XYZ file of C-alpha atoms in Angstrom:
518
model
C -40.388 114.920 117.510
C -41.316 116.162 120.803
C -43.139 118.995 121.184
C -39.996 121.045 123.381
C -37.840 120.046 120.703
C -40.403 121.579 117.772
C -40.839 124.248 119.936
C -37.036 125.238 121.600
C -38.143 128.693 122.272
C -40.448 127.304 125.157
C -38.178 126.678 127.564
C -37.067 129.796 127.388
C -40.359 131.111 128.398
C -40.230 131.056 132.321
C -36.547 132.792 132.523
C -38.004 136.010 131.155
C -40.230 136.376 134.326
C -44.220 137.133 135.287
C -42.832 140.000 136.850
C -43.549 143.589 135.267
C -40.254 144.995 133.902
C -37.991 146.084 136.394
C -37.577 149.905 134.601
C -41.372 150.223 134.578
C -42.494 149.182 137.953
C -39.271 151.604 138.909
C -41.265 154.797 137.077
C -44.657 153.749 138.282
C -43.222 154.288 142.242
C -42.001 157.759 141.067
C -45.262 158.577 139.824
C -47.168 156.691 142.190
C -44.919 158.860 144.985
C -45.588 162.183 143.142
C -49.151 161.515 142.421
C -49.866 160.998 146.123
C -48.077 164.212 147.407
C -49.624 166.363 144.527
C -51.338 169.176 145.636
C -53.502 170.966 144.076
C -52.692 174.730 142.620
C -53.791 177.945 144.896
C -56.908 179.484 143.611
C -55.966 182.678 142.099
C -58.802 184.519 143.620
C -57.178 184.026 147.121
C -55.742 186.685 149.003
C -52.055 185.048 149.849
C -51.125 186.906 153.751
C -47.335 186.313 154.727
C -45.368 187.110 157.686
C -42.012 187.091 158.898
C -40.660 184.151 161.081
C -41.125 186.572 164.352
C -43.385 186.235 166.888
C -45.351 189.512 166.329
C -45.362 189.433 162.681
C -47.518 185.882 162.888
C -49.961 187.431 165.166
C -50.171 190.704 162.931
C -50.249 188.160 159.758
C -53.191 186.181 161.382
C -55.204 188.896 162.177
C -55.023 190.307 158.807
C -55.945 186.608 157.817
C -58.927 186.518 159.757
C -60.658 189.880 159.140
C -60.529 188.788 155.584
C -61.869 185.533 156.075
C -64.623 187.638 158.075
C -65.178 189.269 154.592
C -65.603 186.167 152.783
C -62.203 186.453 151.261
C -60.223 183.032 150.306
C -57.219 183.350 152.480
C -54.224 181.323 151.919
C -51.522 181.642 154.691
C -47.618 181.566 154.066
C -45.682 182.520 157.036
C -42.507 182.425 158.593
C -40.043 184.145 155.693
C -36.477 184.180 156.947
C -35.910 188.184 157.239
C -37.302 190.988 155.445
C -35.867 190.914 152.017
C -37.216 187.033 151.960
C -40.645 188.593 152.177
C -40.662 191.407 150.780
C -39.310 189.433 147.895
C -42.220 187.231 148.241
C -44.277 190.117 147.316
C -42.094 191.356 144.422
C -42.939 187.740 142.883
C -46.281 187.767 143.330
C -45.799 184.411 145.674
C -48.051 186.654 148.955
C -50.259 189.779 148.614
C -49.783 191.329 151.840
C -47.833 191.501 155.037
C -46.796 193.204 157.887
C -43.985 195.944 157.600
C -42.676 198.260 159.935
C -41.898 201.438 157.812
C -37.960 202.015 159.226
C -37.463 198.618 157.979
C -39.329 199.631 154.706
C -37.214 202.647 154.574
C -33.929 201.023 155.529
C -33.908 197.868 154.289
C -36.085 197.841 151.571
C -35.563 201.226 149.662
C -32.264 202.034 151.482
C -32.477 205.208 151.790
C -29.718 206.992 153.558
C -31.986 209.942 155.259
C -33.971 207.162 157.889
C -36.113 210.200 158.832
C -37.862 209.363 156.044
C -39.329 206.438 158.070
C -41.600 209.345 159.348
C -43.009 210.312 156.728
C -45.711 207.764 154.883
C -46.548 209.908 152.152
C -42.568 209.978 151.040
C -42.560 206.186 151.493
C -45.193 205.682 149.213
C -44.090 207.853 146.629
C -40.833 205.556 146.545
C -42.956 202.248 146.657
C -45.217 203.578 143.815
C -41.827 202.639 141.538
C -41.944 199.223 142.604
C -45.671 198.423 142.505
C -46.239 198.354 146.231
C -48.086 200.452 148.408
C -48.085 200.778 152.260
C -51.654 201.069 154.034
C -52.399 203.005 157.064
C -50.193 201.790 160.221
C -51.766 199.636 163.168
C -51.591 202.017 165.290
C -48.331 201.488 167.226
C -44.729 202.101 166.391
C -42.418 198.962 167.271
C -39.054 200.581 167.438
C -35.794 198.530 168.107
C -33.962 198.980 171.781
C -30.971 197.685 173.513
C -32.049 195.519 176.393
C -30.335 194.104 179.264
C -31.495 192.943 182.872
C -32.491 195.297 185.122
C -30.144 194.409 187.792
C -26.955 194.701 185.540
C -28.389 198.252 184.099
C -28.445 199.579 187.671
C -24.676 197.000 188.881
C -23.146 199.181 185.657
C -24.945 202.448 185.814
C -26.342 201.981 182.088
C -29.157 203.919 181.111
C -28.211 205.249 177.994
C -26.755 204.022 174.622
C -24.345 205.877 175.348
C -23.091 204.285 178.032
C -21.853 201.419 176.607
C -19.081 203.172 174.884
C -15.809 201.530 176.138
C -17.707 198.663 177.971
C -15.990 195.946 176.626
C -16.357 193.061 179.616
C -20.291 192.615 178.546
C -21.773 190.097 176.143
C -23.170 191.565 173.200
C -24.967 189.318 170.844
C -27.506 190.664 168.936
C -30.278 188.743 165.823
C -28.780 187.860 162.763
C -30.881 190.533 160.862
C -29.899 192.848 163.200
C -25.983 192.837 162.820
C -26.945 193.297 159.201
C -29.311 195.997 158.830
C -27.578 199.911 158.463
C -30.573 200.854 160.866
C -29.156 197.996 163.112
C -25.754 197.356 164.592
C -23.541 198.441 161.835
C -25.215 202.080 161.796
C -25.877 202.144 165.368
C -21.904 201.776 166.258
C -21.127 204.200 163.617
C -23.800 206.749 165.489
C -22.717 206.025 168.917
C -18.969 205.233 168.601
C -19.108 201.916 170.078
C -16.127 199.365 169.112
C -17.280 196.163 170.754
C -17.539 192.748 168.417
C -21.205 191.001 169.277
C -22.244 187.748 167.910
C -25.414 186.354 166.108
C -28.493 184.698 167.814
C -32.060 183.604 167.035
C -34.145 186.688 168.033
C -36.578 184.704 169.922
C -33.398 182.267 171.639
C -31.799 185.963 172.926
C -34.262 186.427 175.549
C -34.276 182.852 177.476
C -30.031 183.324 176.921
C -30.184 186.457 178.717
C -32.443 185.021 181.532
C -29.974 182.410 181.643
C -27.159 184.738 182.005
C -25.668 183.071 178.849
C -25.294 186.597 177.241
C -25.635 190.233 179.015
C -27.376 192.828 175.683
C -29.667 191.774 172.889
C -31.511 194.136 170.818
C -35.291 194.224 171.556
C -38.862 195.305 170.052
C -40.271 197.560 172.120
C -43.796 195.777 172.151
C -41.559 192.386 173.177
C -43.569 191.078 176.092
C -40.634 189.192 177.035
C -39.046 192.940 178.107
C -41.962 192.550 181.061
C -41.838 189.324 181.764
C -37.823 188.888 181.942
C -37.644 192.769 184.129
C -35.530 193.705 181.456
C -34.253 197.700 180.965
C -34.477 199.190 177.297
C -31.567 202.054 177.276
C -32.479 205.211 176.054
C -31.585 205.958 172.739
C -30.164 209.578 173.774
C -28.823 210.251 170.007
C -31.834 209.714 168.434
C -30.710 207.168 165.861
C -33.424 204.554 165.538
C -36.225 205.514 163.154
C -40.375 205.025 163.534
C -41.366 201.857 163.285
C -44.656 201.854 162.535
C -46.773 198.671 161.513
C -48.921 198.524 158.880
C -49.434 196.375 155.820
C -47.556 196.420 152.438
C -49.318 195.300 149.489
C -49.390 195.106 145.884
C -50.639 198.273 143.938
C -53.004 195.995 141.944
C -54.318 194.457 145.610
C -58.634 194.913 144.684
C -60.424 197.772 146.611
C -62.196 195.727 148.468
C -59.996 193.668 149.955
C -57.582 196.918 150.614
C -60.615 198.642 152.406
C -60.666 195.410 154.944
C -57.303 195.674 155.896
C -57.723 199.462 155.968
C -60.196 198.759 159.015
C -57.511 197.593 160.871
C -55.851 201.416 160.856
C -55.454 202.214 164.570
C -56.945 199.715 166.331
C -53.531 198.838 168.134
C -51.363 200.497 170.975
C -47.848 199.682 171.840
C -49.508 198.052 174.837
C -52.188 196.588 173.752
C -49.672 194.878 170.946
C -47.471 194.068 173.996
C -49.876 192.305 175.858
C -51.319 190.188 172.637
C -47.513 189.391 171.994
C -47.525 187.927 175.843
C -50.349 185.629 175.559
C -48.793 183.725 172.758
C -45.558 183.887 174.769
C -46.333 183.344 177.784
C -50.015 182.029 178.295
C -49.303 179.513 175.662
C -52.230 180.496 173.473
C -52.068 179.890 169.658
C -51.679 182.766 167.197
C -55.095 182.322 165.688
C -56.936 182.034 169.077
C -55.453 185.782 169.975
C -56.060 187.166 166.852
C -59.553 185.323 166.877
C -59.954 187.423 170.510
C -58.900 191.092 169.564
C -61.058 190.946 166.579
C -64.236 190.131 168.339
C -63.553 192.451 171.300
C -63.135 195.272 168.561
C -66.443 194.392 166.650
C -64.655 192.872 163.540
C -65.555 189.756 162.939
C -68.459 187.547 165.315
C -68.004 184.945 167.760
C -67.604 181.956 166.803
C -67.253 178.368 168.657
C -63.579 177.433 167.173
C -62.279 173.628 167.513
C -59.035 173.919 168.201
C -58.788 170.293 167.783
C -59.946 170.101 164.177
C -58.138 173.280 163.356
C -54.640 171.006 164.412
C -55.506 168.589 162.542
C -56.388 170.402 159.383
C -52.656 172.374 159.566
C -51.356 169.598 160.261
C -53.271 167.819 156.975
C -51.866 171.114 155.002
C -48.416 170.791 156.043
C -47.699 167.062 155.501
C -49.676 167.254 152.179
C -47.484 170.113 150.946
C -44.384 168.230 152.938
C -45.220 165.203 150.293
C -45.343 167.589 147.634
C -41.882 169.077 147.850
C -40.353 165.962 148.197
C -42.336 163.850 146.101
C -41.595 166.204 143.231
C -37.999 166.517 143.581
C -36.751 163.163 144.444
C -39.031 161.981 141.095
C -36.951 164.659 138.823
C -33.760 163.803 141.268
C -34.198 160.586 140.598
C -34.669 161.372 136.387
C -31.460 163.189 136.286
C -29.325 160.782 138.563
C -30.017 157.994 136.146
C -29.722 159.836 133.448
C -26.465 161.266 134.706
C -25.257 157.596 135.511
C -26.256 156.124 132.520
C -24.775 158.530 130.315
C -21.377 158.371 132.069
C -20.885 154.971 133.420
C -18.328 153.869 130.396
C -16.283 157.113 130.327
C -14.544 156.929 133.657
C -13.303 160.247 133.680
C -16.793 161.913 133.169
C -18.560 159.973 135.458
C -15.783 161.061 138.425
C -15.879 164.700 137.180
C -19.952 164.271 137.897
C -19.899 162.950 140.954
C -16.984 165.338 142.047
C -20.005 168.525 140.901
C -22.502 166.048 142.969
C -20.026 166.040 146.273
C -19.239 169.605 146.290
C -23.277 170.002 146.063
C -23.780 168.093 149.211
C -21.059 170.674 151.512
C -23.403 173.740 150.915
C -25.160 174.375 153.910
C -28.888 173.967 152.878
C -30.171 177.319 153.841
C -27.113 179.138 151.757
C -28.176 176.749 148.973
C -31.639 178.267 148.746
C -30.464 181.532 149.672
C -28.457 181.313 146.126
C -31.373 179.996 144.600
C -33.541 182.998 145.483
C -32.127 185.085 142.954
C -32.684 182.744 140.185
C -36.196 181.287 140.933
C -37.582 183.199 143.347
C -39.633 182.643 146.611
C -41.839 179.535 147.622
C -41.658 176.103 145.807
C -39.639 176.394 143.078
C -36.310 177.491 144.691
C -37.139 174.366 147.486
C -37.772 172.086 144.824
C -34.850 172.843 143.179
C -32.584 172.951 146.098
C -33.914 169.317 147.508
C -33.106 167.697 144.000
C -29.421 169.189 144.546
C -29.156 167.507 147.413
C -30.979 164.064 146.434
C -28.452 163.927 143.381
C -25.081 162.390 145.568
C -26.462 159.188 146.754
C -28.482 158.217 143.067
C -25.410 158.759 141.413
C -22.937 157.549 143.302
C -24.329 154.559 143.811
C -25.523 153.743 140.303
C -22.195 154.537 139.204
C -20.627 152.265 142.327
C -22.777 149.300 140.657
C -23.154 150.057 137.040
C -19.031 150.316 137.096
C -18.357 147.090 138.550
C -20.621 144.522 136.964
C -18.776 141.131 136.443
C -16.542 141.690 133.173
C -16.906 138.125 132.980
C -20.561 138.616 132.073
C -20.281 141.874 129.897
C -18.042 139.923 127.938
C -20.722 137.306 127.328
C -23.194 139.448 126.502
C -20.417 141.205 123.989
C -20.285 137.452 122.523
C -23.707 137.177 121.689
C -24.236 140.114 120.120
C -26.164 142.109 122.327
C -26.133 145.920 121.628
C -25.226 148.476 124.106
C -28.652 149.573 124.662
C -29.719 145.503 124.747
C -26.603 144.865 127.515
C -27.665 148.077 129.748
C -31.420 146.522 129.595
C -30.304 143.301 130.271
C -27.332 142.998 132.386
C -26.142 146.180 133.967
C -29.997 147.964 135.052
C -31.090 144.321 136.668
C -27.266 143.733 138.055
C -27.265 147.655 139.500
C -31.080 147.880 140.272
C -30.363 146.931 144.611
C -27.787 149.525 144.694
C -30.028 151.727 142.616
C -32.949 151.539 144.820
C -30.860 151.944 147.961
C -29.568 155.493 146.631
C -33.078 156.461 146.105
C -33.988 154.845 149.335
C -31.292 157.459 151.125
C -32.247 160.346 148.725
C -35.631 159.718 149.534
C -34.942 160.142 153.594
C -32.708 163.094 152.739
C -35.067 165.256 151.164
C -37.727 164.776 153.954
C -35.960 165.906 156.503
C -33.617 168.893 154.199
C -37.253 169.809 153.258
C -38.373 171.540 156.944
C -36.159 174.173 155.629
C -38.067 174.995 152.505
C -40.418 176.964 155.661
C -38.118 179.816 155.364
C -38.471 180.729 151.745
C -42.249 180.334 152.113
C -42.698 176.729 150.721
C -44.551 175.567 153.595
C -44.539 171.912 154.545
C -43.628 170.472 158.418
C -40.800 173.172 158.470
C -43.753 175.713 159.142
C -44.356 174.512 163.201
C -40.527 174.347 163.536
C -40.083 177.750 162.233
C -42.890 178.666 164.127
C -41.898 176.611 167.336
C -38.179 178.387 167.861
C -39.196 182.139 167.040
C -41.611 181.130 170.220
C -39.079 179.333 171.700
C -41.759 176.382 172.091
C -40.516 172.515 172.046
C -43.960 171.350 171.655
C -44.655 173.455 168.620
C -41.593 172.278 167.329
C -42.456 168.440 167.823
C -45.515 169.487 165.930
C -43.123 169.523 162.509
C -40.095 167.409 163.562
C -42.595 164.001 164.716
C -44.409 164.059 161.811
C -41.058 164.056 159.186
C -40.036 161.737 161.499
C -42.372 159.219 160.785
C -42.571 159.870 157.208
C -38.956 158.946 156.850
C -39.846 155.785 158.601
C -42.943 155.376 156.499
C -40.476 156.048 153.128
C -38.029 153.317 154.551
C -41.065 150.732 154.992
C -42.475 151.585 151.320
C -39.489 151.247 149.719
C -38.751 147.899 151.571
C -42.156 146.218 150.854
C -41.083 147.659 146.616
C -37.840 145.934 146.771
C -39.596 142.441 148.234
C -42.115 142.880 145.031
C -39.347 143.757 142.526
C -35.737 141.720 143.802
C -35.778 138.167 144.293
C -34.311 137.033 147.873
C -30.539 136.730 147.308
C -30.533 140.409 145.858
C -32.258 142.027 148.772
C -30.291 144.193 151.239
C -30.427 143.713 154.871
């Protein structure tokens, strides 16, 4: 007898491949991809500074940043919140320790109180932020109050100098920030106060100024420490009825915030006029310096930290380390648990017809919510920083695994699920060996898509504080800076590129030739 025939198992022996299976080399490049873009945790000894995603509150934010780093204080930087509630919930979560607050906004937006002359008085504020944990620390030094702006050569065509005076003009193009047309101490209260009936529209805050010099809108509200209100000979009308509040600077912390690090920040107490925070608000503007460099300079000219011989160079590289590291992070994590509940989601579904288009229906409607309403919803659930991004980022990564696992799982060959039926495989024993390796191309190509998705949705995690390459962008249009900008968008670029080329070089190593895509 020859040895294949006492041995008719042999033959069998090459069909069931030298390669790894298919499922495990599939988990090890979702670990593998998570492993890489972990991150490891914040120290909880660091003092977490945030900001809001406007020019002045960076610069404010860095300084703070600096003196404490001058201290020997860990410092861990998270800036660019969308708005005021974004950080000041950031501080209700514990996700940032301190940042700067203007205290009409605190009394407006964040108490919402109905008496704003309340913004006046610090001791009152206090006593209401006691309730909440927080505590606000003595102001800068200068009060930052809102103003209507327009050019100087319209004011004097129109014969505006007053708020006033734009009751009944209704030829002029009013389009005011987003947070503006919100806030009671904004548009909505200030037309109540003044009687004006005109309709304005939204912009970016720092878009409003270049739109004006462009004559693409006529009135924007301003800051009064704005250096653009210089640079663009722009006239602030007076605000004759007294309806804005003080807006004073100053930092808002946590209650539990340790003494010493409160007495640093206290040092900063009055070290800042309206012009002197005018002119450090035009060198980042307009004299293209960086945030850090200009806070770096008003600390050393008032004695508060010692010179030092920064690289500028290094220093870009190292944010720029930080932010593609944490970019990694965000992604890496949710396309792994994306990529978990797609499967699982396809798997469990694939033979009931109805359930599996009732699932992908949910994982459609997903996909139409704008992705910063998406994490705006999440906010109230999870809170500020990671989570809500991570969350939001698996949303999205769900359509494409599912649909097209279901696509392939739903339309394997009946011909061969029939044989399989006929020699007795189980269900678990067909989906192992006929419908994963028939669906695995179309598998891998969903992941492939959710993969690029994420990376690029993920820039937006910037404004709920996640960080990542959304951080320059943020950065770059409340500057109104392209190159800043670039600084975020070239990098995801080329990570989506890099993701396409990884999971090309995995499908060569796991599909044979014929079952490769294009």
């Amino acid at each position: 007898m020859s040895s294949t025939q006492r041995h008719p198992q042999r033959r069998a022996q090459p069909h069931r491949s030298r390669r790894r299976p298919l499922i495990r080399q599939l988990l090890w490049l979702l670990w593998a991809m998570s492993a890489a873009a972990a991150a490891a945790a914040a120290d909880g000894s660091r003092v977490v500074v945030g900001s809001k995603n406007f020019n002045e509150s960076y610069l404010l934010a860095e300084i703070m940043a600096q003196r404490l780093e001058a201290e020997g204080f860990a410092v861990e930087r998270r800036f660019g919140f969308g708005g005021t509630l974004l950080a000041y919930g950031a501080l209700e979560g514990g996700d940032v320790d301190v940042y700067p607050e203007y205290t009409g906004t605190v009394a407006q937006a964040i108490l919402k109180v109905e008496d704003l002359s309340v913004a006046s008085d610090l001791n009152a504020l206090n006593a209401r932020l006691a309730e909440r944990g927080h505590q606000l620390l003595r102001p800068f030094g200068f009060d930052n109050t809102y103003a209507i702006a327009l050019k100087e050569s319209l004011a004097q065509q129109r014969g505006l100098t007053r708020i006033s005076d734009l009751r009944g003009v209704t030829d002029l193009r009013l389009v005011f920030s987003h947070e503006f047309l919100e806030r009671l101490d904004g548009w909505p209260g200030l037309a109540t106060h003044y009687g004006l009936d005109q309709r304005p529209t939204g912009i970016e805050h720092a878009l409003a100024y270049q739109a004006i010099e462009e004559n693409v809108i006529d009135v924007t509200d301003a800051y009064s420490t704005d250096g653009e209100l210089v640079r663009y000979g722009l006239r602030s009308l007076i605000d004759d009825r007294a309806f804005f509040p003080d807006y004073r600077a100053l930092p808002i912390v946590s209650r539990e915030m340790p003494d010493p690090v409160r007495q640093t920040l206290e040092s900063l107490a009055g070290r800042l006029t309206e012009d002197r925070m005018q002119s450090l608000n035009a060198q980042v503007v307009f004299e293209q310096q960086t945030f850090a460099a200009v806070a770096r300079s008003f600390l050393q000219d008032e004695g508060l930290i010692t010179a030092t011989a920064a690289d500028p160079v290094n220093a870009w590289q190292a944010q720029m380390l930080r932010n593609t590291l944490q970019h990694l992070k965000l992604t890496g994590i949710a396309l792994g648990l994306a990529v978990a509940l797609a499967l699982a989601i396809s798997l469990g579904s694939f033979r009931r017809r109805k359930l599996a288009a009732a699932l992908l229906y949910v994982c459609s409607l997903l996909q139409t919510i704008p992705s910063i309403a998406l994490l705006a919803l999440l906010l109230p659930v999870f809170g500020i920083g990671v989570v809500p991004a991570i969350v939001a980022l698996l949303l999205y990564a769900l359509l494409p695994i599912v649909r097209n696992a279901l696509a392939a799982l739903t339309t394997v060959d009946a011909t061969l699920v029939r044989v399989a039926e006929a020699l007795g495989l189980t269900p678990l024993q067909q989906l192992r060996h006929l419908y994963l390796p028939m669906a695995l191309p179309s598998i891998l190509a969903g992941i492939r898509t959710a993969a690029v998705i994420c990376i690029g949705t993920a820039t937006l995690a910037a404004f709920i504080g996640a960080g990542g390459l959304g951080d320059p962008i943020v950065t770059g249009l409340s500057l109104n800076k392209p190159a800043l900008i670039l600084q975020g968008a070239v990098p995801a670029a080329v990570l989506a590129v890099v993701t396409e080329l990884v999971f090309e070089a995995f499908e060569r190593v796991v599909l044979p030739p014929h079952r490769r895509g294009a």
